[in-house]
Coordinates of C-alpha atoms in Angstrom, one line a residue:
Chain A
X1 CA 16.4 18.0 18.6
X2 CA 13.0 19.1 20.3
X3 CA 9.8 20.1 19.7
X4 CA 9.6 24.2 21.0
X5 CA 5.7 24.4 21.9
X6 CA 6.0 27.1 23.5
X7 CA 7.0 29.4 20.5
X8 CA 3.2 29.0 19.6
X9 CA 2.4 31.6 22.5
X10 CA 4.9 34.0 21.0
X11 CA 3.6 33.5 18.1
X12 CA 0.2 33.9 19.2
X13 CA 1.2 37.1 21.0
X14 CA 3.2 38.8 18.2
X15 CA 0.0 38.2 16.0
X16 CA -3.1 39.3 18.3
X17 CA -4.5 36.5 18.8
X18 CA -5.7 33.9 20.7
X19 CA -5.5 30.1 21.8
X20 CA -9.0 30.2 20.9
X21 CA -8.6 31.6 17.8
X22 CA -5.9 29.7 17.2
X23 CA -7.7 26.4 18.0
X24 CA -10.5 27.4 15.6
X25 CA -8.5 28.2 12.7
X26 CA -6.1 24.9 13.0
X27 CA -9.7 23.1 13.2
X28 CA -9.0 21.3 16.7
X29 CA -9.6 22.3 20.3
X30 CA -8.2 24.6 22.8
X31 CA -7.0 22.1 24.9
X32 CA -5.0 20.4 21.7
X33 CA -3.5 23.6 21.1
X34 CA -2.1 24.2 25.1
X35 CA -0.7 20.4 24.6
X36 CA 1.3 21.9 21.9
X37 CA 2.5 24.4 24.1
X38 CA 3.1 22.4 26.8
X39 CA 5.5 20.2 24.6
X40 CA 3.2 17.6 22.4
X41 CA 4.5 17.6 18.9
X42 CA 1.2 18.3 16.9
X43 CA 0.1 16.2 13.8
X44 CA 2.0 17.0 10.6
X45 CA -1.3 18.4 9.3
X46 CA -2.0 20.6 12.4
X47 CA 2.0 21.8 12.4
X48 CA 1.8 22.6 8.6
X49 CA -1.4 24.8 9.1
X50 CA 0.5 26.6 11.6
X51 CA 3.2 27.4 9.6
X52 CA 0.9 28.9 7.1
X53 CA -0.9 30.6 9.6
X54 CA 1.8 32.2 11.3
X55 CA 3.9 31.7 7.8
X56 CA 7.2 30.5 9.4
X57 CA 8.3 27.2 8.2
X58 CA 8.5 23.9 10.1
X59 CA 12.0 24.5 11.4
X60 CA 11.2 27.2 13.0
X61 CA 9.3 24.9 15.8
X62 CA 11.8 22.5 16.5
X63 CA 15.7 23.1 18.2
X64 CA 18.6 22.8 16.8
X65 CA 20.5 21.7 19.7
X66 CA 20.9 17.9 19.2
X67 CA 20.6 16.0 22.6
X68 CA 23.4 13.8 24.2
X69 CA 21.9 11.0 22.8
X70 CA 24.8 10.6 20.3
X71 CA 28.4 10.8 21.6
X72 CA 31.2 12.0 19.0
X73 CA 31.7 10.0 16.6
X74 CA 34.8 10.2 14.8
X75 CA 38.2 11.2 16.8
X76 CA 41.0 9.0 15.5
X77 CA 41.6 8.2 11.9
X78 CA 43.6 5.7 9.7
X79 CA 46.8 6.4 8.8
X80 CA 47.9 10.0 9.1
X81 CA 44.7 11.6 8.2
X82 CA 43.2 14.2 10.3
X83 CA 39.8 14.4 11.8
X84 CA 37.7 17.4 10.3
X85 CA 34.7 19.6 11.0
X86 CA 33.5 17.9 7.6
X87 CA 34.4 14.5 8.4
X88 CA 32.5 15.0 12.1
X89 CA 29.7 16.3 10.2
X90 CA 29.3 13.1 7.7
X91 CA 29.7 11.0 10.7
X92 CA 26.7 12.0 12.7
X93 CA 24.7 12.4 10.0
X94 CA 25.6 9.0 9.0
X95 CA 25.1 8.0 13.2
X96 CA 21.5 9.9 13.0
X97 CA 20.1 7.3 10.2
X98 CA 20.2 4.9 13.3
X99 CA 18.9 7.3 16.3
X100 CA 15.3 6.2 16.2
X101 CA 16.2 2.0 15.9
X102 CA 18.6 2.9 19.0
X103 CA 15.6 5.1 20.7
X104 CA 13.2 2.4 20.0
X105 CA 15.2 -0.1 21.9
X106 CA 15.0 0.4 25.7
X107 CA 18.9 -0.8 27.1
X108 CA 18.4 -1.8 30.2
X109 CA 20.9 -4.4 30.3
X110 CA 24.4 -4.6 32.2
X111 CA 27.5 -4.1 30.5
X112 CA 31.7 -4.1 31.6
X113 CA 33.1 -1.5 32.1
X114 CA 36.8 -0.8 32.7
X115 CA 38.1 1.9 35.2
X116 CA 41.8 2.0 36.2
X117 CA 43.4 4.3 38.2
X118 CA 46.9 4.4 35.9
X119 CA 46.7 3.8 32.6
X120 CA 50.0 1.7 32.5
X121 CA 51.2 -0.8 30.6
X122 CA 51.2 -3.7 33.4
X123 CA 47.4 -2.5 33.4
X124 CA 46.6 -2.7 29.8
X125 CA 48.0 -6.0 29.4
X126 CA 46.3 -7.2 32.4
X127 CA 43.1 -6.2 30.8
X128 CA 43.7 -7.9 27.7
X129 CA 44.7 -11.0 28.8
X130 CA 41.0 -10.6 31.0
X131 CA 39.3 -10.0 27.6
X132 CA 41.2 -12.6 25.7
X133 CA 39.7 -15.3 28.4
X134 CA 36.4 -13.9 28.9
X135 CA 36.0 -14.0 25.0
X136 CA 37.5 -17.5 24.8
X137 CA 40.3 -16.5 22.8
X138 CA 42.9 -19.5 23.3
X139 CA 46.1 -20.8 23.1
X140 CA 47.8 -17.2 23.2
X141 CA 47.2 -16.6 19.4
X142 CA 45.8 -13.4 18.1
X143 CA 42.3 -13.8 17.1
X144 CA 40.6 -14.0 13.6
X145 CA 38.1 -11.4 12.4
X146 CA 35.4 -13.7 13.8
X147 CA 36.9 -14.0 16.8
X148 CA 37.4 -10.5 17.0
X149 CA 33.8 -9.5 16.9
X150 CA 32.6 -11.8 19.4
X151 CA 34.3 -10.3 21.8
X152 CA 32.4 -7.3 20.8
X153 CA 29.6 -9.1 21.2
X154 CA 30.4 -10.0 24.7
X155 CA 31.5 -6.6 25.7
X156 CA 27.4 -5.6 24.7
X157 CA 28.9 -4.0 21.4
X158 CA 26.7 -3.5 18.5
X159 CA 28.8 -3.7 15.2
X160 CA 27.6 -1.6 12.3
X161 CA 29.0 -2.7 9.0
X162 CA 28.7 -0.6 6.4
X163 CA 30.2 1.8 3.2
X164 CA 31.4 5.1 4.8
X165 CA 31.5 8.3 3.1
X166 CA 34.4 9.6 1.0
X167 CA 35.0 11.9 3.8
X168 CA 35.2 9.6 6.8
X169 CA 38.7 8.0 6.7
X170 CA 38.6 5.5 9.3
X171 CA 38.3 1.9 9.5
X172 CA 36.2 1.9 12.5
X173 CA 35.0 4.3 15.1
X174 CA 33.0 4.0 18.6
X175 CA 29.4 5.8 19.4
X176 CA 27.2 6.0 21.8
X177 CA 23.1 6.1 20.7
X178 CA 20.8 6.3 23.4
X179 CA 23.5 4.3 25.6
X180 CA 23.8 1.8 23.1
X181 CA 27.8 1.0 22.9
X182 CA 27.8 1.3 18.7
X183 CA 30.9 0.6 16.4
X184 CA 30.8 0.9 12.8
X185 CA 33.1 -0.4 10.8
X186 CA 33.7 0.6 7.4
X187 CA 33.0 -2.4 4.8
X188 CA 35.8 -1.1 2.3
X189 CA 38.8 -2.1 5.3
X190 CA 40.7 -5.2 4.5
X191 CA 40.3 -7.7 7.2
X192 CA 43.8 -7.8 7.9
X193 CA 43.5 -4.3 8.8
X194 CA 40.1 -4.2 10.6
X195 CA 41.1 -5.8 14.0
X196 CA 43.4 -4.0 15.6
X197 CA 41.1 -0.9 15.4
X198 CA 38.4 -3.0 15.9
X199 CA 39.6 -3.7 19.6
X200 CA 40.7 -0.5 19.7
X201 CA 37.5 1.0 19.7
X202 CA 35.9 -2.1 21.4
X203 CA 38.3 -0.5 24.5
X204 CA 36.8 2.4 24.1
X205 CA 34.0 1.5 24.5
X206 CA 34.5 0.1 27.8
X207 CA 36.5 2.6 29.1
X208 CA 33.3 4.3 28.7
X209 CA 35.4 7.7 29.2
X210 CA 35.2 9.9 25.8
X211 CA 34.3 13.1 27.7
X212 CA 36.0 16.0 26.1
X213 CA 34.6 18.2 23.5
X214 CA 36.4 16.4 20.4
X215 CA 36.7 13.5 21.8
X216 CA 40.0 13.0 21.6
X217 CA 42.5 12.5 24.8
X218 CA 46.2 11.4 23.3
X219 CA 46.6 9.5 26.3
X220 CA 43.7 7.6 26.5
X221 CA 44.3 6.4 22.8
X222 CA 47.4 5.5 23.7
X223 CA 46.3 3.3 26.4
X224 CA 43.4 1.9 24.1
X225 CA 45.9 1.0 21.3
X226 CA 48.1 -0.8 23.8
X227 CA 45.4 -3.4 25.2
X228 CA 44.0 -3.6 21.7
X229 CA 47.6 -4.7 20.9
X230 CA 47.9 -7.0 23.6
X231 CA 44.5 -8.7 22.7
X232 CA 46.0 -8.7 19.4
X233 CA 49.6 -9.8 20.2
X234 CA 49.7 -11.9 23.6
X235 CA 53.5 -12.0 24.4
X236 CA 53.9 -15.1 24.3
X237 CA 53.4 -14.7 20.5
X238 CA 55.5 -12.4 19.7
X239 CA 58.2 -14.1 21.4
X240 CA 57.1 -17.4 19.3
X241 CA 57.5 -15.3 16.1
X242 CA 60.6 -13.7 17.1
X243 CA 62.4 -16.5 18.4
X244 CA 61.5 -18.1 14.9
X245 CA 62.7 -15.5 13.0
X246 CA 65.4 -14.4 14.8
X247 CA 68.7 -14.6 12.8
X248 CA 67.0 -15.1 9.7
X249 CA 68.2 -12.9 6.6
X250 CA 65.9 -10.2 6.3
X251 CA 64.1 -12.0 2.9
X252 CA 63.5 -15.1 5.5
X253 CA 62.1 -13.3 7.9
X254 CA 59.3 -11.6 5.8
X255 CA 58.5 -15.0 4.2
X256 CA 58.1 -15.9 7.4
X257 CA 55.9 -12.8 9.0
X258 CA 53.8 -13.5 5.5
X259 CA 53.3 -17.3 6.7
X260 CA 52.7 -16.1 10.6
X261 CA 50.4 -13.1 9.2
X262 CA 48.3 -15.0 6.8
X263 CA 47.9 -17.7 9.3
X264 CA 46.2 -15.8 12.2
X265 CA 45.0 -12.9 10.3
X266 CA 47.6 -10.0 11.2
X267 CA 49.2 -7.2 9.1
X268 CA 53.2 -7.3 9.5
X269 CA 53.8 -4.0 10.7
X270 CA 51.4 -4.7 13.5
X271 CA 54.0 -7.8 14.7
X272 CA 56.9 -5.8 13.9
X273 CA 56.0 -3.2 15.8
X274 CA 55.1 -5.5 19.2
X275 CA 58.3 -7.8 18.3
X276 CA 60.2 -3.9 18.7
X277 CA 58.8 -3.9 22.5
X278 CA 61.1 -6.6 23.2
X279 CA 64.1 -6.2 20.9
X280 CA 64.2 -2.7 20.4
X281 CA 66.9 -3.0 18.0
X282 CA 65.1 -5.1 15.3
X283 CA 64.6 -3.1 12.4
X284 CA 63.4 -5.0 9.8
X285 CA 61.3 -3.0 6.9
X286 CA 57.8 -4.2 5.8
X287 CA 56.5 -1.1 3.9
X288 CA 56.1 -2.0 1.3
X289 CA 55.9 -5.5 1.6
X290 CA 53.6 -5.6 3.7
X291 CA 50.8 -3.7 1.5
X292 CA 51.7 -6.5 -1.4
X293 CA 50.8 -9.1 1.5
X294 CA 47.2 -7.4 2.0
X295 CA 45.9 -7.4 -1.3
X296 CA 45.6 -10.8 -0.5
X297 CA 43.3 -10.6 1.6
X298 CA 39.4 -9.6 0.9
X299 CA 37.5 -6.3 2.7
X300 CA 34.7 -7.0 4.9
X301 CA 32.6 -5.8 2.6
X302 CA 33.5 -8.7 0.1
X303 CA 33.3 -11.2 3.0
X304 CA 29.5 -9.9 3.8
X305 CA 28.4 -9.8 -0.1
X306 CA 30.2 -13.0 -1.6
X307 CA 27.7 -13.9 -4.4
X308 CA 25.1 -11.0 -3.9
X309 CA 23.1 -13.3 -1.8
X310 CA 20.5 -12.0 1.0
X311 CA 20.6 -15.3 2.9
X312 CA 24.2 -15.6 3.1
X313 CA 24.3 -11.8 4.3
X314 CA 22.0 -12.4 7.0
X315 CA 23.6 -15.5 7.8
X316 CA 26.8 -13.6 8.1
X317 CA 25.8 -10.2 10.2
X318 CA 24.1 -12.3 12.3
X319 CA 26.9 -13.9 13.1
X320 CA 29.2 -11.1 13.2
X321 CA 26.9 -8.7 14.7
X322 CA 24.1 -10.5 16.4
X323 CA 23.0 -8.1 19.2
X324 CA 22.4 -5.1 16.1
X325 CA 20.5 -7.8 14.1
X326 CA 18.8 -8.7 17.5
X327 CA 17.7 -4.7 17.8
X328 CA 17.0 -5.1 13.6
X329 CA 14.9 -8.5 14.4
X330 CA 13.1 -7.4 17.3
X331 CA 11.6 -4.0 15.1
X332 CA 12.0 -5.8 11.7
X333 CA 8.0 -5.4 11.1
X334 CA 7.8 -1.8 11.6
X335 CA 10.9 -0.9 9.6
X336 CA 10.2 -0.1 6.6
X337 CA 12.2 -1.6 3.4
X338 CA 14.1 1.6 2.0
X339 CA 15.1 2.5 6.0
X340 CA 16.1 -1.3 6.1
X341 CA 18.5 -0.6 2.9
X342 CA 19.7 2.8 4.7
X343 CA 20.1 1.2 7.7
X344 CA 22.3 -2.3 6.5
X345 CA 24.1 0.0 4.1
X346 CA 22.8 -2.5 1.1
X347 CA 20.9 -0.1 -1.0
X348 CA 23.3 -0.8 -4.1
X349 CA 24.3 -4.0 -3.5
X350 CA 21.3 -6.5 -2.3
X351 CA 17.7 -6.2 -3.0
X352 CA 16.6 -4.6 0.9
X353 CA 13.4 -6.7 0.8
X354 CA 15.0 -10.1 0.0
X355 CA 17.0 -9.2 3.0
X356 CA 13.9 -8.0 4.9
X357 CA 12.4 -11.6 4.2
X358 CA 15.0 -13.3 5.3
X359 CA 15.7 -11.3 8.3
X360 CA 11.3 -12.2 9.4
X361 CA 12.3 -16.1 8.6
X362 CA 15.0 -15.6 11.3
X363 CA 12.9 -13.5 13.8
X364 CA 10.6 -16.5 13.3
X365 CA 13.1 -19.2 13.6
X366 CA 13.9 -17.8 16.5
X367 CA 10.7 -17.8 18.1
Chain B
X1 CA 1.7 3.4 -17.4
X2 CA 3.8 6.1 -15.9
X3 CA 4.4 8.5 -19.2
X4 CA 0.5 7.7 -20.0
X5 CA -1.4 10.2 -17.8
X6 CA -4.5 8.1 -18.1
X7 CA -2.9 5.2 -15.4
X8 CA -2.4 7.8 -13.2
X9 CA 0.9 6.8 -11.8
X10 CA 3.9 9.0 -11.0
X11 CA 7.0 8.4 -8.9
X12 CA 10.3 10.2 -7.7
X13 CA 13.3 10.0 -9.4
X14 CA 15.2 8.3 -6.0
X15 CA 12.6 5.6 -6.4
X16 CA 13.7 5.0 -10.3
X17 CA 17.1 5.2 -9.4
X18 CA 17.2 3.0 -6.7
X19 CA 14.9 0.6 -9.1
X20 CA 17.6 0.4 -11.9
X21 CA 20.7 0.8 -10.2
X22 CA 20.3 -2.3 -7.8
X23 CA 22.9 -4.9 -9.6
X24 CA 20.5 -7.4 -7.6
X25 CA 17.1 -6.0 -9.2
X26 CA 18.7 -7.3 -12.9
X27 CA 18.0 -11.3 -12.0
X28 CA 15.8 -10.9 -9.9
X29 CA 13.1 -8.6 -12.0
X30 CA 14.1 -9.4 -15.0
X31 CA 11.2 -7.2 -16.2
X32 CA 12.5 -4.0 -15.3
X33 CA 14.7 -3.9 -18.6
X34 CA 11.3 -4.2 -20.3
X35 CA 9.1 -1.6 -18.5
X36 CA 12.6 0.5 -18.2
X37 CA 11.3 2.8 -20.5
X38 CA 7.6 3.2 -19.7
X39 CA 8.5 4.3 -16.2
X40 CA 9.5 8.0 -16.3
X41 CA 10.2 10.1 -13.1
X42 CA 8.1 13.0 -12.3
X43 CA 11.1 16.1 -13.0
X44 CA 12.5 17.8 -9.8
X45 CA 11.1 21.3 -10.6
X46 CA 7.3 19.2 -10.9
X47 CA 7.6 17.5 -7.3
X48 CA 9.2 20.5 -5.4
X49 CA 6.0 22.4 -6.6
X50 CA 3.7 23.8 -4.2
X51 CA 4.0 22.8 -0.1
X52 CA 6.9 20.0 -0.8
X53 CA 9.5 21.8 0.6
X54 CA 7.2 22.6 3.7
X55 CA 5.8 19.1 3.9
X56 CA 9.1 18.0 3.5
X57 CA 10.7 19.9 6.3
X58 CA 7.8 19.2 8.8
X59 CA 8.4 15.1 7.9
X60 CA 12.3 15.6 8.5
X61 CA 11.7 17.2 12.5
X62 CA 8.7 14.8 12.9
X63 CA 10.7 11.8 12.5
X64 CA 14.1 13.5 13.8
X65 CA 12.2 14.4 17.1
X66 CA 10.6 11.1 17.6
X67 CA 6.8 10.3 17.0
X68 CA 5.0 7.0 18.2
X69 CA 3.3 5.0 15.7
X70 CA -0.2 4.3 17.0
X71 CA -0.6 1.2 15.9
X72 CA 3.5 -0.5 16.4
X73 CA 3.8 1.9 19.5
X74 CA 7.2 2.5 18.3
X75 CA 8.8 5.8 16.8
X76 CA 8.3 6.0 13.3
X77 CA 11.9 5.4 11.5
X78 CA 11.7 6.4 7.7
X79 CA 14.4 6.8 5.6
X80 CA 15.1 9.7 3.4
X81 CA 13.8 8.0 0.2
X82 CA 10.3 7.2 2.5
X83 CA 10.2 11.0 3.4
X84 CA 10.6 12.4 -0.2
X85 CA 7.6 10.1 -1.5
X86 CA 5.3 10.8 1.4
X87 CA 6.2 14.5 1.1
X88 CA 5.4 14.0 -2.5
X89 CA 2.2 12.4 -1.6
X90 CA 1.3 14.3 0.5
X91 CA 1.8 17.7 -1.3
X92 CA 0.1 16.8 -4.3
X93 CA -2.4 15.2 -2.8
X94 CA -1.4 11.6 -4.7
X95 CA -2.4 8.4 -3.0
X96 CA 0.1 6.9 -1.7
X97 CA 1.2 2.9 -2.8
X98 CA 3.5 0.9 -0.4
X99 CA 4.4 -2.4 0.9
X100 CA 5.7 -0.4 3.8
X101 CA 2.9 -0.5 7.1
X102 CA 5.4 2.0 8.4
X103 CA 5.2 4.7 5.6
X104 CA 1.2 3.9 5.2
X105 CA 0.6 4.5 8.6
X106 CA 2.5 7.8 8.7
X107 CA 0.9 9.4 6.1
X108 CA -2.6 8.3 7.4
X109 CA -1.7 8.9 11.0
X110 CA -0.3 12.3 10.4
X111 CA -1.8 14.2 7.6
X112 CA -4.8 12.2 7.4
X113 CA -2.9 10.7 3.3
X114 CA -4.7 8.4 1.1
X115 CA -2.9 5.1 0.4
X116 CA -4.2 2.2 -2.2
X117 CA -3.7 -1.1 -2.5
X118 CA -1.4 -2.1 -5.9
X119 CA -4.8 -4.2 -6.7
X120 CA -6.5 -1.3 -6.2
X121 CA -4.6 0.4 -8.7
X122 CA -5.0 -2.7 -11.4
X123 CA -8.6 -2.8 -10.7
X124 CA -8.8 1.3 -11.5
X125 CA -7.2 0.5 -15.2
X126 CA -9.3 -2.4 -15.9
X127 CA -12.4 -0.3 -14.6
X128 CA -11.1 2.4 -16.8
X129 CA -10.5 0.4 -19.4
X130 CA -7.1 0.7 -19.8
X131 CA -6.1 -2.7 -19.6
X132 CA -8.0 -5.9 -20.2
X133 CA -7.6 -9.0 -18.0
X134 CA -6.3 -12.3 -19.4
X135 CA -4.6 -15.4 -18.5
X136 CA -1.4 -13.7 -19.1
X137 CA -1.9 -10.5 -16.4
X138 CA -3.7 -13.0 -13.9
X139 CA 0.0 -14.6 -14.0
X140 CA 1.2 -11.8 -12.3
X141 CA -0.8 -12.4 -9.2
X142 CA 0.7 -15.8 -8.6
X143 CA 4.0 -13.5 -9.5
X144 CA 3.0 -11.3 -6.5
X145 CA 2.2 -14.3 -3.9
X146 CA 5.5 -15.7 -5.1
X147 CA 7.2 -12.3 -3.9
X148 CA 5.5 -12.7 -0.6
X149 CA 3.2 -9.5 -1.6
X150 CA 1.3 -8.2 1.2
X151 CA -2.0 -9.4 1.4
X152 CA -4.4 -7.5 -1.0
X153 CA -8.0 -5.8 0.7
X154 CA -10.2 -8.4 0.9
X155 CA -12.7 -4.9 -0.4
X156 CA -10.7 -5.4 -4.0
X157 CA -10.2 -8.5 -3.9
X158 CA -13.8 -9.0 -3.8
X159 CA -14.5 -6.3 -7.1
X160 CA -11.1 -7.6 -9.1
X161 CA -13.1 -10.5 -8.9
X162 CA -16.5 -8.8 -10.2
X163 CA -15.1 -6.7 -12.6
X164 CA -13.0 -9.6 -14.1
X165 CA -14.3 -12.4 -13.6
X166 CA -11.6 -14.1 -12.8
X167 CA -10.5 -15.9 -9.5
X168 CA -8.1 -14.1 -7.3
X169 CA -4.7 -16.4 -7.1
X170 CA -3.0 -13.4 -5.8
X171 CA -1.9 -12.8 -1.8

């Protein structure tokens, strides 16, 4: 969106006047009115007076056309639903609440990026196993939640927790802001679910390559969900679990996934599906039992607000998300308390200045 | 105060709503039940009156398009909520109360608004009349420091103290 100064001169043209004229009845001088031309937004005072002047309204001064300072959003959903004009639409304007922080935070700093010249499998697991290390993610087990968003963190990933609209049915999705690599995750997905599409979109944003129109390319997801899963499922995993399970009567061997899942923080489907890469003919079914297995588990949402306490939350993005609660930190006194609620998504949940206060004590901790 | 139109106070409905509905707000103000219903809303039809809509609009593409704060050097970021109320300010030429520099310095800096200090305000009603100081209100102020309240203007600070009589325990 910008500021169309040069409108003014039709303006002035279509109405007989004159800068001069102009200048006297907006009550500045002619030189302030050519800087509006030329492209300096004027005071809200001045730009209100020339709407009544001129009576158009303040829209009428500024473009549409939204910049490429915010990539598209949402191109992949959960489950089965489809992406829609409507669902785009709720994104970015969700995404815009954050444009100015982003804007106000000059990235200069180097970030990874992965190009490959086949998007194979050999390749994606060879880029996994590079994250898995660089993130320190050991002993060829998939990582927890925490785990999960380090590596974000390491990748130069800010990680936006918060409710999504009714409308947006993902878990997750990747954004770029003024070259900010963004992903927000939606606090109503259950952890077991949130890290495979976490990674997911933690690939994407390192492939760094969402360039058509809708942002979608089936083979590019493709390849993203593959080294997600091999962050997710090193091989030498899923040939521990198999070889455990191997044999067992079908009852066993979901006891079993249940023990392996709620161990290192993975949904069943998702090592059924990886233990199918190497036996192609196990066909054991988890539908339903696997969605019994998840309402074990909490949402990130419950994980962030566990007692309704502002310290604890802070505590808790900080860790999860430091380099967005850096960008938060480092504007904290010039953001004001309701944007701070917009922003953190806590408007219903925490008092926004309790968690403003305890977001200065950090920022001056931490000096 | 805010259904007696001798305080002189009015608010949006957003603000009331994000005031009660705040699960938080119930321990932590525990007063809110109390004043719940002397705190009324001004009525939709009352604040979109006059230039609203057009202050509202030209706040929207201000902010959307990116204006420096003079004094932070950084763009102004206000959330919807902030924009209603300084539209509303703005429009019907209220002054404008906030703990917010941001929102204060928007106002001033772009349509030249009129802010006070909540002091300010108490020192209007005592001034007025309207309420008469006692140990039991000058509680509140150590209520205020508690809350890490923004320092009042050492200009009413200086007449609260005048006109009352009392010392200022307040931030």
């Amino acid at each position: 969106m910008e500021w169309l100064g040069e409108k003014i001169k039709d303006l002035i043209k279509e109405n007989n006047s004159s800068i001069v004229k102009l200048a006297k009845k907006t009550g500045v001088s002619r030189q302030t009115v050519n800087d509006w031309i030329k492209g300096q937004i004027p005071k809200g005072n001045h730009l209100i007076n020339l709407c009544k002047i001129f009576n158009v309204n303040p829209d009428f001064f500024f473009s549409k056309d939204f910049d490429n300072s915010i990539s598209v959003p949402v191109h992949r959903t959960r489950m089965t639903a489809k992406v829609t004009p409507a669902m785009q639409k709720d994104a970015l304007e969700m995404v815009r609440k954050y444009e100015v922080l982003f804007k106000n935070d000059a990235n200069s700093s180097i970030l990874p990026v992965v190009r490959v010249h086949h998007r194979t499998d050999v390749v994606a697991k060879k880029i996994a196993t590079e994250l898995r290390k660089r993130a320190g993610i050991g002993q060829d087990l998939p990582p927890d939640y925490e785990h999960t968003f380090s590596l974000l963190a390491y990748l130069g990933i800010k990680v936006i927790f918060r409710h999504f609209p009714e409308k947006i049915k993902a878990y997750a999705f990747y954004t770029k802001i003024h070259g900010h690599r963004i992903v927000f995750v939606n606090n109503s997905t259950n952890i077991i679910d949130l890290i495979f599409p976490v990674l997911h979109e933690a690939v994407h944003a390192i492939r760094d390559e969402i360039q058509t129109n809708d942002g979608f390319d089936a083979e590019e997801e493709d390849f993203c969900d593959k080294v997600a899963n091999y962050i997710q499922f090193p091989d030498e995993y899923v040939h521990m679990v198999y070889d455990f399970i191997n044999g067992l009567s079908a009852g066993a061997q979901v006891n079993k996934l249940k023990i392996y899942g709620k161990t290192y923080s993975h949904a069943l489907f998702g090592i059924v599906k990886q233990i199918k890469t190497i036996d192609p003919d196990f066909n054991l079914k988890i539908g339903g039992a696997d969605s019994n297995f998840k309402k074990g588990f909490h949402t990130i949402g419950d994980i962030l607000f566990i007692g309704d306490d502002p310290r604890d939350y802070v505590a808790k993005i900080s860790a999860l998300s430091p380099l967005f609660t850096s960008i938060i930190l480092n504007q904290i006194d010039s953001i004001t308390i309701s944007k701070l609620g917009e922003m953190l998504g806590i408007e219903s949940v925490l008092d926004a200045r309790a968690v403003k206060d305890e977001l200065i004590k950090l920022k001056s901790m931490a000096a | 105060m805010f259904r007696d139109d001798r305080y002189g106070c009015v608010t949006i409905q957003e603000v009331l709503q994000e005031l009660f509905r705040t699960q938080k707000f119930k321990t932590k103000y525990p007063w809110r039940t109390k004043y719940k219903s002397k705190i009324k809303a001004l009525i939709k039809s009352k604040v979109e009156t006059g230039d609203f809509n057009l202050y509202l609009e030209a706040i929207r593409n201000i902010i959307v398009t990116g204006k420096i704060n003079k004094r932070t050097k950084r763009f102004f970021s206000l959330s919807y909520i902030d924009q209603q109320i300084a539209a509303c300010s703005i429009a019907h030429g209220f002054k404008l109360t906030t703990v917010d520099d941001d929102l204060a310095d928007f106002i001033r800096q772009e349509f030249s608004g009129k802010t006070i200090s909540p002091l300010g305000i108490v020192n209007d009603w005592i001034k007025k009349g309207l309420i008469k100081w006692d140990d039991d209100l000058q509680s509140i102020l150590e209520d205020w420091d508690k809350c890490n309240e923004h320092p009042q203007p050492k200009k009413e600070v200086k007449r609260f103290k005048k006109i009352t009589g009392f010392k200022y325990t307040g931030p």
